[in-house]
Amino acid sequence: MNSFFKSVFTITIITVLAGVMLSLSYSVTKDKIAYQERQEILTAFKSILPYHNNEPDKDYEIINNNKVFIAKDNGSITGYAVNVINTQGYGGAISILTGTDKFGKIHGVAVIYHSETPGLGDKITEKSFLDLFKGLTYEDKIAVKKDGGTIEQFSGATISPRAVAQGVSDSLKIINSVTGK
């Protein structure tokens, strides 16, 4: 019986030490991780929003529990962006950042993260696919062609492009509630 308590004590000490180490690792790296994530979003904003000289991640409105990021040039609104997470991807959640001009016309789309199949579903990150959304508005049928829309899916993969198209469409609905266009 004595060896049982020694084993339990040893396991308890190891678990507590592992927890302390994990907590220390988190506290040391959390600011660096947050900084890096912010830099990724700011880089994405540069590619999906019209020219702006503000920090859109700090200039936003909350619409239906969604952040609508506002791009401005010397105080004048140049565009909007919304980040939507669509959970209907083949590999799980896909984070889609959609940017428009001030009238709600798509300026660019970026996939922030995904778990789609390498070499097939991950083609949703390619410029040639994301450029299919440029110039579209809330009034357009944003869906894959298989569903009657305007977006070309790629051979062997419809689920991933469908999820991105739905995410972009959802983003435009939110942006439309701000622009009214």
PDB file of C-alpha atoms in Angstrom:
ATOM      1  CA  MET A   1       0.000   0.000   0.000  1.00  0.00           C
ATOM      2  CA  ASN A   2       2.906   2.314   0.754  1.00  0.00           C
ATOM      3  CA  SER A   3       4.211   2.049  -2.839  1.00  0.00           C
ATOM      4  CA  PHE A   4       0.752   3.031  -4.128  1.00  0.00           C
ATOM      5  CA  PHE A   5       0.868   6.337  -2.231  1.00  0.00           C
ATOM      6  CA  LYS A   6       4.432   6.955  -3.425  1.00  0.00           C
ATOM      7  CA  SER A   7       3.279   6.468  -7.019  1.00  0.00           C
ATOM      8  CA  VAL A   8       0.302   8.793  -6.560  1.00  0.00           C
ATOM      9  CA  PHE A   9       2.518  11.396  -4.890  1.00  0.00           C
ATOM     10  CA  THR A  10       5.105  11.164  -7.675  1.00  0.00           C
ATOM     11  CA  ILE A  11       2.491  11.485 -10.415  1.00  0.00           C
ATOM     12  CA  THR A  12       0.902  14.429  -8.598  1.00  0.00           C
ATOM     13  CA  ILE A  13       4.238  16.251  -8.318  1.00  0.00           C
ATOM     14  CA  ILE A  14       5.016  15.624 -12.000  1.00  0.00           C
ATOM     15  CA  THR A  15       1.567  16.864 -13.036  1.00  0.00           C
ATOM     16  CA  VAL A  16       1.851  20.021 -10.924  1.00  0.00           C
ATOM     17  CA  LEU A  17       5.327  20.762 -12.304  1.00  0.00           C
ATOM     18  CA  ALA A  18       4.115  20.205 -15.877  1.00  0.00           C
ATOM     19  CA  GLY A  19       1.203  22.583 -15.235  1.00  0.00           C
ATOM     20  CA  VAL A  20       3.524  25.243 -13.827  1.00  0.00           C
ATOM     21  CA  MET A  21       5.883  24.893 -16.795  1.00  0.00           C
ATOM     22  CA  LEU A  22       2.996  25.135 -19.264  1.00  0.00           C
ATOM     23  CA  SER A  23       1.662  28.221 -17.493  1.00  0.00           C
ATOM     24  CA  LEU A  24       5.078  29.879 -17.558  1.00  0.00           C
ATOM     25  CA  SER A  25       5.520  29.069 -21.257  1.00  0.00           C
ATOM     26  CA  TYR A  26       2.153  30.636 -22.037  1.00  0.00           C
ATOM     27  CA  SER A  27       2.853  33.803 -20.045  1.00  0.00           C
ATOM     28  CA  VAL A  28       6.233  34.249 -21.767  1.00  0.00           C
ATOM     29  CA  THR A  29       4.913  33.723 -25.313  1.00  0.00           C
ATOM     30  CA  LYS A  30       1.344  35.125 -25.272  1.00  0.00           C
ATOM     31  CA  ASP A  31       2.367  38.696 -26.150  1.00  0.00           C
ATOM     32  CA  LYS A  32       4.630  37.498 -28.958  1.00  0.00           C
ATOM     33  CA  ILE A  33       1.852  35.299 -30.346  1.00  0.00           C
ATOM     34  CA  ALA A  34      -0.684  38.155 -30.173  1.00  0.00           C
ATOM     35  CA  TYR A  35       1.797  40.487 -31.922  1.00  0.00           C
ATOM     36  CA  GLN A  36       2.415  37.951 -34.697  1.00  0.00           C
ATOM     37  CA  GLU A  37      -1.327  37.328 -35.198  1.00  0.00           C
ATOM     38  CA  ARG A  38      -1.912  41.079 -35.452  1.00  0.00           C
ATOM     39  CA  GLN A  39       0.853  41.413 -38.052  1.00  0.00           C
ATOM     40  CA  GLU A  40      -0.763  38.649 -40.132  1.00  0.00           C
ATOM     41  CA  ILE A  41      -4.123  40.455 -40.037  1.00  0.00           C
ATOM     42  CA  LEU A  42      -2.526  43.818 -40.923  1.00  0.00           C
ATOM     43  CA  THR A  43      -0.718  42.188 -43.855  1.00  0.00           C
ATOM     44  CA  ALA A  44      -4.001  40.665 -45.019  1.00  0.00           C
ATOM     45  CA  PHE A  45      -5.704  44.071 -44.731  1.00  0.00           C
ATOM     46  CA  LYS A  46      -3.098  45.519 -47.121  1.00  0.00           C
ATOM     47  CA  SER A  47      -4.051  42.974 -49.774  1.00  0.00           C
ATOM     48  CA  ILE A  48      -7.838  42.989 -49.380  1.00  0.00           C
ATOM     49  CA  LEU A  49      -8.700  46.623 -48.615  1.00  0.00           C
ATOM     50  CA  PRO A  50      -8.422  49.754 -50.755  1.00  0.00           C
ATOM     51  CA  TYR A  51      -5.667  52.173 -49.775  1.00  0.00           C
ATOM     52  CA  HIS A  52      -5.828  53.139 -46.106  1.00  0.00           C
ATOM     53  CA  ASN A  53      -3.515  54.836 -43.636  1.00  0.00           C
ATOM     54  CA  ASN A  54      -5.244  53.857 -40.405  1.00  0.00           C
ATOM     55  CA  GLU A  55      -5.086  50.616 -38.428  1.00  0.00           C
ATOM     56  CA  PRO A  56      -8.376  48.912 -39.354  1.00  0.00           C
ATOM     57  CA  ASP A  57      -8.010  46.308 -36.607  1.00  0.00           C
ATOM     58  CA  LYS A  58      -8.347  49.155 -34.084  1.00  0.00           C
ATOM     59  CA  ASP A  59     -11.075  51.020 -35.997  1.00  0.00           C
ATOM     60  CA  TYR A  60     -14.231  48.926 -36.155  1.00  0.00           C
ATOM     61  CA  GLU A  61     -17.932  48.698 -35.403  1.00  0.00           C
ATOM     62  CA  ILE A  62     -19.760  45.730 -33.916  1.00  0.00           C
ATOM     63  CA  ILE A  63     -22.647  44.641 -36.167  1.00  0.00           C
ATOM     64  CA  ASN A  64     -24.653  41.574 -35.099  1.00  0.00           C
ATOM     65  CA  ASN A  65     -21.754  40.369 -32.899  1.00  0.00           C
ATOM     66  CA  ASN A  66     -19.283  40.726 -35.802  1.00  0.00           C
ATOM     67  CA  LYS A  67     -16.436  43.211 -36.050  1.00  0.00           C
ATOM     68  CA  VAL A  68     -16.673  45.313 -39.189  1.00  0.00           C
ATOM     69  CA  PHE A  69     -13.206  46.752 -39.685  1.00  0.00           C
ATOM     70  CA  ILE A  70     -13.110  50.211 -41.244  1.00  0.00           C
ATOM     71  CA  ALA A  71     -10.341  51.306 -43.617  1.00  0.00           C
ATOM     72  CA  LYS A  72      -9.752  55.051 -43.779  1.00  0.00           C
ATOM     73  CA  ASP A  73      -7.501  57.415 -45.690  1.00  0.00           C
ATOM     74  CA  ASN A  74      -6.976  60.617 -43.689  1.00  0.00           C
ATOM     75  CA  GLY A  75     -10.276  60.085 -41.893  1.00  0.00           C
ATOM     76  CA  SER A  76     -12.373  59.263 -44.985  1.00  0.00           C
ATOM     77  CA  ILE A  77     -13.741  55.732 -45.247  1.00  0.00           C
ATOM     78  CA  THR A  78     -12.225  53.771 -48.128  1.00  0.00           C
ATOM     79  CA  GLY A  79     -13.510  50.302 -47.295  1.00  0.00           C
ATOM     80  CA  TYR A  80     -14.655  47.628 -44.882  1.00  0.00           C
ATOM     81  CA  ALA A  81     -13.535  44.156 -43.887  1.00  0.00           C
ATOM     82  CA  VAL A  82     -15.173  41.292 -42.014  1.00  0.00           C
ATOM     83  CA  ASN A  83     -13.654  38.061 -40.783  1.00  0.00           C
ATOM     84  CA  VAL A  84     -16.038  35.108 -40.929  1.00  0.00           C
ATOM     85  CA  ILE A  85     -15.284  31.570 -39.807  1.00  0.00           C
ATOM     86  CA  ASN A  86     -17.088  28.939 -41.851  1.00  0.00           C
ATOM     87  CA  THR A  87     -17.117  25.528 -40.171  1.00  0.00           C
ATOM     88  CA  GLN A  88     -18.308  23.696 -43.294  1.00  0.00           C
ATOM     89  CA  GLY A  89     -14.894  23.162 -44.888  1.00  0.00           C
ATOM     90  CA  TYR A  90     -13.815  19.628 -45.723  1.00  0.00           C
ATOM     91  CA  GLY A  91     -11.081  19.770 -43.083  1.00  0.00           C
ATOM     92  CA  GLY A  92     -12.996  21.922 -40.597  1.00  0.00           C
ATOM     93  CA  ALA A  93     -13.100  25.638 -39.937  1.00  0.00           C
ATOM     94  CA  ILE A  94     -11.936  28.168 -42.532  1.00  0.00           C
ATOM     95  CA  SER A  95     -11.273  31.757 -41.488  1.00  0.00           C
ATOM     96  CA  ILE A  96     -12.122  34.118 -44.359  1.00  0.00           C
ATOM     97  CA  LEU A  97     -11.345  37.842 -44.383  1.00  0.00           C
ATOM     98  CA  THR A  98     -13.328  39.778 -46.993  1.00  0.00           C
ATOM     99  CA  GLY A  99     -12.519  43.384 -47.856  1.00  0.00           C
ATOM    100  CA  THR A 100     -14.652  45.782 -49.869  1.00  0.00           C
ATOM    101  CA  ASP A 101     -14.526  49.343 -51.052  1.00  0.00           C
ATOM    102  CA  LYS A 102     -16.760  51.869 -49.300  1.00  0.00           C
ATOM    103  CA  PHE A 103     -19.683  50.863 -51.523  1.00  0.00           C
ATOM    104  CA  GLY A 104     -19.521  47.153 -50.652  1.00  0.00           C
ATOM    105  CA  LYS A 105     -17.784  45.899 -53.818  1.00  0.00           C
ATOM    106  CA  ILE A 106     -15.206  43.199 -53.065  1.00  0.00           C
ATOM    107  CA  HIS A 107     -11.659  44.483 -53.246  1.00  0.00           C
ATOM    108  CA  GLY A 108     -10.053  41.266 -52.011  1.00  0.00           C
ATOM    109  CA  VAL A 109     -10.436  38.039 -50.046  1.00  0.00           C
ATOM    110  CA  ALA A 110      -7.873  36.292 -47.847  1.00  0.00           C
ATOM    111  CA  VAL A 111      -7.986  32.907 -46.143  1.00  0.00           C
ATOM    112  CA  ILE A 112      -6.436  33.437 -42.714  1.00  0.00           C
ATOM    113  CA  TYR A 113      -6.371  29.777 -41.648  1.00  0.00           C
ATOM    114  CA  HIS A 114      -7.752  26.411 -42.713  1.00  0.00           C
ATOM    115  CA  SER A 115      -7.200  22.662 -42.374  1.00  0.00           C
ATOM    116  CA  GLU A 116      -8.064  21.671 -45.920  1.00  0.00           C
ATOM    117  CA  THR A 117      -6.368  18.809 -47.762  1.00  0.00           C
ATOM    118  CA  PRO A 118      -2.898  19.787 -49.047  1.00  0.00           C
ATOM    119  CA  GLY A 119      -2.735  19.843 -52.845  1.00  0.00           C
ATOM    120  CA  LEU A 120      -6.509  19.811 -53.263  1.00  0.00           C
ATOM    121  CA  GLY A 121      -8.708  21.783 -50.854  1.00  0.00           C
ATOM    122  CA  ASP A 122      -5.894  24.128 -49.914  1.00  0.00           C
ATOM    123  CA  LYS A 123      -6.164  25.661 -53.395  1.00  0.00           C
ATOM    124  CA  ILE A 124      -8.632  28.029 -51.698  1.00  0.00           C
ATOM    125  CA  THR A 125      -5.589  30.104 -50.707  1.00  0.00           C
ATOM    126  CA  GLU A 126      -4.359  30.557 -54.269  1.00  0.00           C
ATOM    127  CA  LYS A 127      -4.585  34.020 -55.786  1.00  0.00           C
ATOM    128  CA  SER A 128      -6.293  32.675 -58.918  1.00  0.00           C
ATOM    129  CA  PHE A 129      -9.171  31.341 -56.814  1.00  0.00           C
ATOM    130  CA  LEU A 130      -9.461  34.328 -54.473  1.00  0.00           C
ATOM    131  CA  ASP A 131      -9.420  36.750 -57.420  1.00  0.00           C
ATOM    132  CA  LEU A 132     -12.719  35.202 -58.636  1.00  0.00           C
ATOM    133  CA  PHE A 133     -14.459  37.206 -55.901  1.00  0.00           C
ATOM    134  CA  LYS A 134     -13.031  40.610 -56.878  1.00  0.00           C
ATOM    135  CA  GLY A 135     -15.640  43.081 -58.029  1.00  0.00           C
ATOM    136  CA  LEU A 136     -18.599  41.066 -56.741  1.00  0.00           C
ATOM    137  CA  THR A 137     -21.227  42.677 -54.520  1.00  0.00           C
ATOM    138  CA  TYR A 138     -24.010  41.644 -52.174  1.00  0.00           C
ATOM    139  CA  GLU A 139     -26.350  41.535 -55.199  1.00  0.00           C
ATOM    140  CA  ASP A 140     -24.294  38.869 -57.013  1.00  0.00           C
ATOM    141  CA  LYS A 141     -24.904  35.133 -56.608  1.00  0.00           C
ATOM    142  CA  ILE A 142     -21.791  34.248 -54.626  1.00  0.00           C
ATOM    143  CA  ALA A 143     -21.742  30.466 -54.683  1.00  0.00           C
ATOM    144  CA  VAL A 144     -19.933  27.758 -56.597  1.00  0.00           C
ATOM    145  CA  LYS A 145     -21.235  27.061 -60.118  1.00  0.00           C
ATOM    146  CA  LYS A 146     -22.465  23.654 -58.967  1.00  0.00           C
ATOM    147  CA  ASP A 147     -24.878  25.560 -56.688  1.00  0.00           C
ATOM    148  CA  GLY A 148     -25.905  28.041 -59.401  1.00  0.00           C
ATOM    149  CA  GLY A 149     -23.352  30.703 -58.548  1.00  0.00           C
ATOM    150  CA  THR A 150     -20.499  32.436 -60.331  1.00  0.00           C
ATOM    151  CA  ILE A 151     -17.498  30.906 -58.538  1.00  0.00           C
ATOM    152  CA  GLU A 152     -15.591  28.149 -60.302  1.00  0.00           C
ATOM    153  CA  GLN A 153     -14.844  25.219 -58.004  1.00  0.00           C
ATOM    154  CA  PHE A 154     -11.794  23.100 -58.758  1.00  0.00           C
ATOM    155  CA  SER A 155     -11.846  19.520 -59.941  1.00  0.00           C
ATOM    156  CA  GLY A 156     -12.271  17.027 -57.123  1.00  0.00           C
ATOM    157  CA  ALA A 157     -12.961  19.668 -54.488  1.00  0.00           C
ATOM    158  CA  THR A 158     -16.279  21.399 -54.135  1.00  0.00           C
ATOM    159  CA  ILE A 159     -16.675  21.496 -50.355  1.00  0.00           C
ATOM    160  CA  SER A 160     -13.756  23.862 -49.679  1.00  0.00           C
ATOM    161  CA  PRO A 161     -14.652  26.427 -52.392  1.00  0.00           C
ATOM    162  CA  ARG A 162     -18.303  26.199 -51.307  1.00  0.00           C
ATOM    163  CA  ALA A 163     -17.314  27.040 -47.718  1.00  0.00           C
ATOM    164  CA  VAL A 164     -15.227  30.029 -48.851  1.00  0.00           C
ATOM    165  CA  ALA A 165     -18.008  31.285 -51.129  1.00  0.00           C
ATOM    166  CA  GLN A 166     -20.510  31.017 -48.277  1.00  0.00           C
ATOM    167  CA  GLY A 167     -18.110  32.844 -45.940  1.00  0.00           C
ATOM    168  CA  VAL A 168     -17.648  35.652 -48.455  1.00  0.00           C
ATOM    169  CA  SER A 169     -21.411  35.875 -48.972  1.00  0.00           C
ATOM    170  CA  ASP A 170     -21.964  36.027 -45.194  1.00  0.00           C
ATOM    171  CA  SER A 171     -19.324  38.777 -44.936  1.00  0.00           C
ATOM    172  CA  LEU A 172     -21.053  40.826 -47.618  1.00  0.00           C
ATOM    173  CA  LYS A 173     -24.382  40.555 -45.785  1.00  0.00           C
ATOM    174  CA  ILE A 174     -22.728  42.058 -42.719  1.00  0.00           C
ATOM    175  CA  ILE A 175     -20.950  44.784 -44.700  1.00  0.00           C
ATOM    176  CA  ASN A 176     -24.193  45.536 -46.569  1.00  0.00           C
ATOM    177  CA  SER A 177     -25.864  46.305 -43.253  1.00  0.00           C
ATOM    178  CA  VAL A 178     -23.271  49.092 -42.812  1.00  0.00           C
ATOM    179  CA  THR A 179     -23.178  50.431 -46.375  1.00  0.00           C
ATOM    180  CA  GLY A 180     -26.808  49.841 -47.279  1.00  0.00           C
ATOM    181  CA  LYS A 181     -25.655  49.041 -50.822  1.00  0.00           C
TER     182      LYS A 181
END
